[in-house]
PDB file of C-alpha atoms in Angstrom:
ATOM      1  CA  MET A   1      -0.867  12.245   8.307  1.00 42.00           C
ATOM      2  CA  GLY A   2      -2.475  12.497  10.798  1.00 45.00           C
ATOM      3  CA  TRP A   3      -6.427  14.530   9.815  1.00 50.00           C
ATOM      4  CA  CYS A   4      -5.825  13.958   6.914  1.00 54.00           C
ATOM      5  CA  SER A   5      -5.178  10.252   6.894  1.00 58.00           C
ATOM      6  CA  HIS A   6      -7.417   7.632   5.545  1.00 76.00           C
ATOM      7  CA  ILE A   7      -5.209   4.090   6.717  1.00 82.00           C
ATOM      8  CA  TYR A   8      -4.113   3.662  10.895  1.00 85.00           C
ATOM      9  CA  GLU A   9      -2.712   0.258  11.488  1.00 87.00           C
ATOM     10  CA  ALA A  10      -1.540  -0.558  15.371  1.00 90.00           C
ATOM     11  CA  GLU A  11      -0.006  -3.649  16.190  1.00 90.00           C
ATOM     12  CA  TYR A  12      -0.276  -4.296  20.080  1.00 93.00           C
ATOM     13  CA  GLU A  13       1.347  -7.233  22.950  1.00 92.00           C
ATOM     14  CA  PHE A  14      -1.009  -8.928  25.100  1.00 94.00           C
ATOM     15  CA  ASP A  15       0.090 -10.675  28.678  1.00 90.00           C
ATOM     16  CA  ARG A  16       1.629 -13.791  27.578  1.00 90.00           C
ATOM     17  CA  THR A  17      -1.244 -15.474  29.880  1.00 94.00           C
ATOM     18  CA  ILE A  18      -3.921 -14.733  27.031  1.00 94.00           C
ATOM     19  CA  THR A  19      -4.051 -16.758  24.767  1.00 93.00           C
ATOM     20  CA  ILE A  20      -5.064 -16.296  21.314  1.00 92.00           C
ATOM     21  CA  ALA A  21      -9.251 -17.325  21.628  1.00 92.00           C
ATOM     22  CA  GLN A  22      -9.184 -15.224  24.604  1.00 95.00           C
ATOM     23  CA  ALA A  23      -8.336 -12.751  23.205  1.00 95.00           C
ATOM     24  CA  HIS A  24     -10.059 -13.085  20.345  1.00 93.00           C
ATOM     25  CA  ALA A  25     -13.566 -13.730  22.200  1.00 95.00           C
ATOM     26  CA  ALA A  26     -12.419 -10.172  24.089  1.00 96.00           C
ATOM     27  CA  PHE A  27     -12.421  -8.798  20.661  1.00 96.00           C
ATOM     28  CA  ILE A  28     -15.601  -9.962  19.322  1.00 94.00           C
ATOM     29  CA  GLY A  29     -17.981  -8.823  21.960  1.00 96.00           C
ATOM     30  CA  ALA A  30     -15.941  -5.484  22.434  1.00 96.00           C
ATOM     31  CA  VAL A  31     -17.049  -5.176  18.556  1.00 94.00           C
ATOM     32  CA  ALA A  32     -20.351  -6.267  19.158  1.00 93.00           C
ATOM     33  CA  SER A  33     -21.168  -4.648  22.165  1.00 94.00           C
ATOM     34  CA  SER A  34     -20.365  -0.824  21.080  1.00 91.00           C
ATOM     35  CA  ASN A  35     -22.192   1.685  19.278  1.00 88.00           C
ATOM     36  CA  ASN A  36     -22.384   2.524  15.707  1.00 87.00           C
ATOM     37  CA  TYR A  37     -19.417  -1.147  15.200  1.00 90.00           C
ATOM     38  CA  VAL A  38     -21.266  -3.777  13.258  1.00 88.00           C
ATOM     39  CA  LEU A  39     -19.298  -7.115  13.088  1.00 89.00           C
ATOM     40  CA  GLY A  40     -18.671  -7.869   9.345  1.00 82.00           C
ATOM     41  CA  GLY A  41     -20.291  -6.459   6.264  1.00 69.00           C
ATOM     42  CA  GLN A  42     -17.258  -5.537   4.361  1.00 61.00           C
ATOM     43  CA  ASP A  43     -18.098  -4.749   0.621  1.00 56.00           C
ATOM     44  CA  PRO A  44     -15.727  -4.754  -1.941  1.00 49.00           C
ATOM     45  CA  MET A  45     -14.870  -1.179  -0.807  1.00 45.00           C
ATOM     46  CA  PHE A  46     -12.754  -2.958   1.875  1.00 50.00           C
ATOM     47  CA  LYS A  47      -9.952  -4.512  -1.425  1.00 49.00           C
ATOM     48  CA  ARG A  48      -9.243  -0.788  -1.793  1.00 47.00           C
ATOM     49  CA  TYR A  49      -6.657  -1.603   0.287  1.00 48.00           C
ATOM     50  CA  PRO A  50      -5.538  -6.203   0.318  1.00 45.00           C
ATOM     51  CA  VAL A  51      -6.788  -7.485   3.435  1.00 50.00           C
ATOM     52  CA  GLU A  52      -3.722  -9.388   3.216  1.00 53.00           C
ATOM     53  CA  GLN A  53      -2.074  -5.771   4.755  1.00 52.00           C
ATOM     54  CA  ALA A  54      -4.033  -6.437   7.888  1.00 51.00           C
ATOM     55  CA  THR A  55      -3.108  -9.195   8.734  1.00 52.00           C
ATOM     56  CA  GLN A  56       0.313  -8.960   8.309  1.00 55.00           C
ATOM     57  CA  PHE A  57       2.232  -8.649  11.945  1.00 52.00           C
ATOM     58  CA  HIS A  58       6.459  -7.223  11.792  1.00 51.00           C
ATOM     59  CA  ASN A  59       7.471  -8.718  14.670  1.00 51.00           C
ATOM     60  CA  ALA A  60       4.751 -11.995  14.922  1.00 50.00           C
ATOM     61  CA  GLN A  61       3.614 -15.203  13.074  1.00 52.00           C
ATOM     62  CA  VAL A  62       0.808 -15.147  11.358  1.00 51.00           C
ATOM     63  CA  LEU A  63      -2.239 -17.684  11.716  1.00 49.00           C
ATOM     64  CA  GLN A  64      -3.434 -19.079   8.631  1.00 47.00           C
ATOM     65  CA  GLN A  65      -7.188 -19.395   9.810  1.00 52.00           C
ATOM     66  CA  PRO A  66      -9.892 -16.835   8.923  1.00 51.00           C
ATOM     67  CA  SER A  67     -11.659 -17.125  12.231  1.00 56.00           C
ATOM     68  CA  PHE A  68      -9.188 -15.888  14.216  1.00 76.00           C
ATOM     69  CA  THR A  69      -9.533 -12.228  12.167  1.00 83.00           C
ATOM     70  CA  VAL A  70     -12.341 -10.585  12.787  1.00 87.00           C
ATOM     71  CA  PHE A  71     -13.819  -8.093  10.758  1.00 86.00           C
ATOM     72  CA  ALA A  72     -15.790  -4.819  11.451  1.00 89.00           C
ATOM     73  CA  VAL A  73     -17.432  -2.170  10.192  1.00 89.00           C
ATOM     74  CA  CYS A  74     -17.709   1.850  12.283  1.00 89.00           C
ATOM     75  CA  ILE A  75     -20.305   3.967  10.201  1.00 86.00           C
ATOM     76  CA  SER A  76     -20.719   7.412  11.636  1.00 83.00           C
ATOM     77  CA  LYS A  77     -23.067   8.395  13.158  1.00 82.00           C
ATOM     78  CA  LEU A  78     -23.836  12.111  11.097  1.00 82.00           C
ATOM     79  CA  TRP A  79     -22.597  11.901   7.933  1.00 81.00           C
ATOM     80  CA  LYS A  80     -23.159   7.792   7.790  1.00 81.00           C
ATOM     81  CA  PHE A  81     -19.633   7.127   6.654  1.00 83.00           C
ATOM     82  CA  VAL A  82     -18.571   3.806   6.617  1.00 85.00           C
ATOM     83  CA  ASP A  83     -14.935   2.509   8.029  1.00 88.00           C
ATOM     84  CA  ASP A  84     -13.518  -0.890   7.648  1.00 87.00           C
ATOM     85  CA  ILE A  85     -11.850  -2.623  10.594  1.00 90.00           C
ATOM     86  CA  ALA A  86      -9.863  -5.398  11.086  1.00 89.00           C
ATOM     87  CA  PHE A  87      -7.884  -7.075  14.264  1.00 90.00           C
ATOM     88  CA  SER A  88      -5.516 -10.308  13.667  1.00 87.00           C
ATOM     89  CA  PHE A  89      -4.164 -11.835  15.911  1.00 89.00           C
ATOM     90  CA  GLY A  90      -0.334 -14.043  15.994  1.00 86.00           C
ATOM     91  CA  THR A  91       1.557 -15.050  18.350  1.00 85.00           C
ATOM     92  CA  GLY A  92       4.799 -13.037  18.965  1.00 83.00           C
ATOM     93  CA  PRO A  93       8.475 -14.476  19.987  1.00 83.00           C
ATOM     94  CA  ILE A  94       8.108 -15.135  23.378  1.00 86.00           C
ATOM     95  CA  GLY A  95       4.667 -16.592  22.998  1.00 84.00           C
ATOM     96  CA  GLN A  96       2.350 -14.055  23.519  1.00 89.00           C
ATOM     97  CA  VAL A  97      -0.669 -12.955  21.882  1.00 90.00           C
ATOM     98  CA  VAL A  98       0.475 -10.453  19.154  1.00 89.00           C
ATOM     99  CA  VAL A  99      -3.122  -8.142  17.690  1.00 90.00           C
ATOM    100  CA  ARG A 100      -2.897  -6.288  14.485  1.00 88.00           C
ATOM    101  CA  GLY A 101      -6.028  -3.469  14.155  1.00 90.00           C
ATOM    102  CA  TRP A 102      -6.412  -1.830  10.691  1.00 87.00           C
ATOM    103  CA  SER A 103      -9.399   0.769   9.815  1.00 88.00           C
ATOM    104  CA  HIS A 104      -9.843   2.546   6.654  1.00 84.00           C
ATOM    105  CA  SER A 105     -11.878   4.958   5.598  1.00 83.00           C
ATOM    106  CA  ARG A 106     -13.962   4.127   2.352  1.00 78.00           C
ATOM    107  CA  ILE A 107     -14.052   7.431   0.640  1.00 76.00           C
ATOM    108  CA  GLY A 108     -11.966  10.210   1.237  1.00 69.00           C
ATOM    109  CA  GLU A 109      -9.002  10.599   1.873  1.00 68.00           C
ATOM    110  CA  GLY A 110      -9.552  12.705   5.306  1.00 66.00           C
ATOM    111  CA  ASP A 111     -10.446  10.724   8.679  1.00 73.00           C
ATOM    112  CA  MET A 112      -9.820  13.479  11.344  1.00 80.00           C
ATOM    113  CA  PHE A 113      -8.381  11.049  13.691  1.00 83.00           C
ATOM    114  CA  LYS A 114     -11.766   8.485  13.573  1.00 87.00           C
ATOM    115  CA  ASN A 115      -9.091   5.437  12.517  1.00 89.00           C
ATOM    116  CA  LYS A 116      -7.471   5.763  14.863  1.00 90.00           C
ATOM    117  CA  LYS A 117     -10.423   6.628  17.383  1.00 92.00           C
ATOM    118  CA  ASN A 118     -11.957   3.481  16.001  1.00 93.00           C
ATOM    119  CA  ILE A 119      -8.647   1.090  16.561  1.00 94.00           C
ATOM    120  CA  GLU A 120      -8.490   2.413  20.088  1.00 94.00           C
ATOM    121  CA  HIS A 121     -11.707   2.523  21.226  1.00 95.00           C
ATOM    122  CA  ILE A 122     -11.794  -0.933  20.245  1.00 96.00           C
ATOM    123  CA  ILE A 123      -8.524  -1.707  22.450  1.00 96.00           C
ATOM    124  CA  HIS A 124     -10.176   0.092  25.242  1.00 96.00           C
ATOM    125  CA  GLU A 125     -12.674  -2.159  25.371  1.00 96.00           C
ATOM    126  CA  VAL A 126     -11.615  -5.114  25.258  1.00 97.00           C
ATOM    127  CA  ALA A 127      -8.676  -3.918  28.210  1.00 96.00           C
ATOM    128  CA  LYS A 128     -11.874  -4.292  30.497  1.00 96.00           C
ATOM    129  CA  THR A 129     -12.042  -7.735  30.061  1.00 95.00           C
ATOM    130  CA  ILE A 130      -7.934  -9.251  29.293  1.00 96.00           C
ATOM    131  CA  GLY A 131      -6.237  -6.188  30.470  1.00 94.00           C
ATOM    132  CA  ARG A 132      -4.613  -3.196  28.609  1.00 93.00           C
ATOM    133  CA  PRO A 133      -2.106  -4.768  25.917  1.00 94.00           C
ATOM    134  CA  THR A 134       1.040  -2.711  25.223  1.00 91.00           C
ATOM    135  CA  GLN A 135       1.307  -0.864  22.212  1.00 84.00           C
ATOM    136  CA  LYS A 136       4.247  -2.123  19.816  1.00 80.00           C
ATOM    137  CA  ASP A 137       3.836  -0.090  16.323  1.00 73.00           C
ATOM    138  CA  VAL A 138       1.664   2.147  14.734  1.00 79.00           C
ATOM    139  CA  TYR A 139       1.333   3.500  10.955  1.00 72.00           C
ATOM    140  CA  GLN A 140      -0.463   6.052   9.408  1.00 69.00           C
ATOM    141  CA  SER A 141      -0.646   7.217   5.960  1.00 67.00           C
TER     142      SER A 141
END
């Protein structure tokens, strides 16, 4: 775990006044406006761990609409390492928007916390437009 992990997952809940469409648009805007992040860009290496893993929620109903999953890649400045990132959207038991963020390194087994930083950076950017979510669950391996 920690600096030698290569997968980071986190689940976030937004205020009930936020809709899935608003959250989805905010995430697309956050990725598009961030340096070193590119929307889409997955390659077959993304299959290293099934995409379904990125879209499963512990405490929420998963939307089966692929249009409500945001895929992106982050390319490091110096070494040009590529991390795949996915954000999936669902609804919680009381109607709140739940977002699962998932980042993993394409190569290697250590990331020096980069996958965690990928998710936290996008969450920070999203918070500027629709407010800060509550973090629910975290998983690293």
